Amino acid sequence: QSTWGMGEKYKNRQWGWLWAEAGSQPALEESLGLGGFGYPALTTVNARRNLFATLRGSFGEDGINEFLRTLAAGRGRTEPIKGDKLPEVVPVESWDGKDGQLPVMEDVDLDDVEMKDVELDEKIEL
């Protein structure tokens, strides 16, 4: 929700927007230094100048707004894109909008597990 609102707010800047699932574009993530501090992540890219800036603050509406406002005013901290150019974006399967399926776990037969009877009053040394 926050990112859509910011897109509307800054649409007169004629900025382009891209979303990618974490880990689906490893070369792009590496060139922009993403992945080491967690997700979600927000990065801006100036492809003409081969520069990028990454949001290091809160990923809430206020944090995103402050980040974009600072960049729009020309005061944001930028870094060169690693490799001096953006890598090719690789095609990935579209998300169907549903959660993934958990793997089926094999049931463990508790009869096969040896359990030691412990008296409730007995102290156990850890």
CSV table of C-alpha atoms in Angstrom, one decimal:
chain,number,residue,atom,x,y,z
A,1,GLN,CA,0.0,0.0,0.0
A,2,SER,CA,2.8,2.5,0.9
A,3,THR,CA,4.7,2.1,-2.3
A,4,TRP,CA,1.5,2.6,-4.4
A,5,GLY,CA,0.7,5.8,-2.6
A,6,MET,CA,4.3,7.1,-3.1
A,7,GLY,CA,4.1,6.2,-6.8
A,8,GLU,CA,1.0,8.5,-7.1
A,9,LYS,CA,2.6,11.2,-5.1
A,10,TYR,CA,5.8,11.4,-7.2
A,11,LYS,CA,4.3,10.5,-10.6
A,12,ASN,CA,5.0,14.0,-11.9
A,13,ARG,CA,8.7,13.2,-11.6
A,14,GLN,CA,8.3,10.7,-14.4
A,15,TRP,CA,10.1,8.0,-12.5
A,16,GLY,CA,9.7,4.4,-13.5
A,17,TRP,CA,8.8,1.7,-11.0
A,18,LEU,CA,9.8,-2.0,-10.8
A,19,TRP,CA,9.0,-4.7,-8.3
A,20,ALA,CA,10.9,-8.0,-8.0
A,21,GLU,CA,10.6,-10.8,-5.5
A,22,ALA,CA,13.5,-11.2,-3.2
A,23,GLY,CA,16.1,-13.6,-4.7
A,24,SER,CA,14.4,-13.7,-8.2
A,25,GLN,CA,17.0,-11.4,-9.8
A,26,PRO,CA,20.3,-12.3,-8.1
A,27,ALA,CA,22.6,-10.4,-10.6
A,28,LEU,CA,20.5,-7.2,-10.2
A,29,GLU,CA,20.4,-7.5,-6.4
A,30,GLU,CA,24.2,-8.0,-6.4
A,31,SER,CA,24.8,-5.0,-8.6
A,32,LEU,CA,22.7,-2.8,-6.3
A,33,GLY,CA,24.1,-4.3,-3.0
A,34,LEU,CA,20.8,-5.7,-1.9
A,35,GLY,CA,20.2,-8.8,0.2
A,36,GLY,CA,22.6,-8.3,3.1
A,37,PHE,CA,20.2,-6.3,5.4
A,38,GLY,CA,16.9,-8.0,4.8
A,39,TYR,CA,13.7,-7.4,2.9
A,40,PRO,CA,11.6,-5.6,1.9
A,41,ALA,CA,14.1,-3.3,0.2
A,42,LEU,CA,13.7,-0.1,-1.8
A,43,THR,CA,16.3,1.1,-4.2
A,44,THR,CA,16.3,3.9,-6.7
A,45,VAL,CA,18.4,3.8,-9.9
A,46,ASN,CA,19.6,6.4,-12.3
A,47,ALA,CA,20.6,4.3,-15.3
A,48,ARG,CA,22.0,7.2,-17.3
A,49,ARG,CA,24.5,8.0,-14.6
A,50,ASN,CA,24.9,4.4,-13.3
A,51,LEU,CA,24.1,5.4,-9.8
A,52,PHE,CA,21.7,4.0,-7.2
A,53,ALA,CA,20.5,4.8,-3.7
A,54,THR,CA,19.0,2.4,-1.2
A,55,LEU,CA,16.5,3.2,1.6
A,56,ARG,CA,18.2,2.4,4.8
A,57,GLY,CA,15.4,3.6,7.1
A,58,SER,CA,11.9,2.5,7.8
A,59,PHE,CA,9.9,0.8,5.1
A,60,GLY,CA,6.8,2.6,6.2
A,61,GLU,CA,5.0,5.4,4.4
A,62,ASP,CA,6.9,8.1,6.4
A,63,GLY,CA,10.3,6.5,5.7
A,64,ILE,CA,9.7,6.0,2.0
A,65,ASN,CA,8.3,9.5,1.6
A,66,GLU,CA,11.4,11.0,3.3
A,67,PHE,CA,13.7,8.9,1.2
A,68,LEU,CA,12.1,9.9,-2.1
A,69,ARG,CA,11.7,13.6,-1.0
A,70,THR,CA,15.5,13.7,-0.2
A,71,LEU,CA,16.3,12.2,-3.6
A,72,ALA,CA,14.0,14.6,-5.4
A,73,ALA,CA,15.8,17.5,-3.8
A,74,GLY,CA,19.1,16.1,-5.0
A,75,ARG,CA,20.4,15.5,-1.5
A,76,GLY,CA,20.3,11.7,-1.3
A,77,ARG,CA,23.5,9.6,-1.0
A,78,THR,CA,24.2,7.6,-4.1
A,79,GLU,CA,26.6,4.8,-5.0
A,80,PRO,CA,27.9,3.6,-8.4
A,81,ILE,CA,26.2,0.5,-9.8
A,82,LYS,CA,28.6,-2.5,-9.4
A,83,GLY,CA,30.0,-3.5,-12.8
A,84,ASP,CA,29.2,0.0,-14.2
A,85,LYS,CA,25.9,-1.2,-15.8
A,86,LEU,CA,22.7,-2.9,-14.8
A,87,PRO,CA,22.6,-6.6,-15.6
A,88,GLU,CA,19.9,-8.1,-17.7
A,89,VAL,CA,16.6,-8.8,-16.0
A,90,VAL,CA,15.9,-12.5,-16.2
A,91,PRO,CA,12.4,-13.8,-17.0
A,92,VAL,CA,10.6,-15.4,-14.1
A,93,GLU,CA,7.3,-17.2,-13.7
A,94,SER,CA,4.5,-14.7,-12.8
A,95,TRP,CA,3.2,-14.9,-9.3
A,96,ASP,CA,-0.3,-16.3,-9.2
A,97,GLY,CA,-1.3,-14.1,-6.2
A,98,LYS,CA,-1.6,-17.1,-3.9
A,99,ASP,CA,0.6,-18.2,-1.1
A,100,GLY,CA,3.0,-21.1,-1.8
A,101,GLN,CA,2.3,-24.6,-0.6
A,102,LEU,CA,4.1,-25.9,2.4
A,103,PRO,CA,6.0,-29.2,1.9
A,104,VAL,CA,4.3,-32.3,3.1
A,105,MET,CA,5.9,-33.5,6.3
A,106,GLU,CA,6.2,-37.1,7.1
A,107,ASP,CA,4.5,-38.2,10.3
A,108,VAL,CA,6.8,-39.4,13.1
A,109,ASP,CA,5.7,-42.5,14.9
A,110,LEU,CA,6.2,-41.7,18.6
A,111,ASP,CA,6.4,-45.4,19.4
A,112,ASP,CA,9.8,-45.4,17.7
A,113,VAL,CA,11.1,-42.7,20.1
A,114,GLU,CA,12.6,-43.7,23.4
A,115,MET,CA,11.4,-41.6,26.2
A,116,LYS,CA,12.9,-41.6,29.7
A,117,ASP,CA,10.6,-41.3,32.6
A,118,VAL,CA,11.5,-38.4,34.8
A,119,GLU,CA,10.2,-37.8,38.3
A,120,LEU,CA,8.7,-34.3,38.6
A,121,ASP,CA,10.6,-33.7,41.8
A,122,GLU,CA,13.9,-34.8,40.3
A,123,LYS,CA,16.2,-31.9,39.2
A,124,ILE,CA,17.6,-32.2,35.7
A,125,GLU,CA,21.1,-30.9,35.2
A,126,LEU,CA,21.4,-28.9,31.9
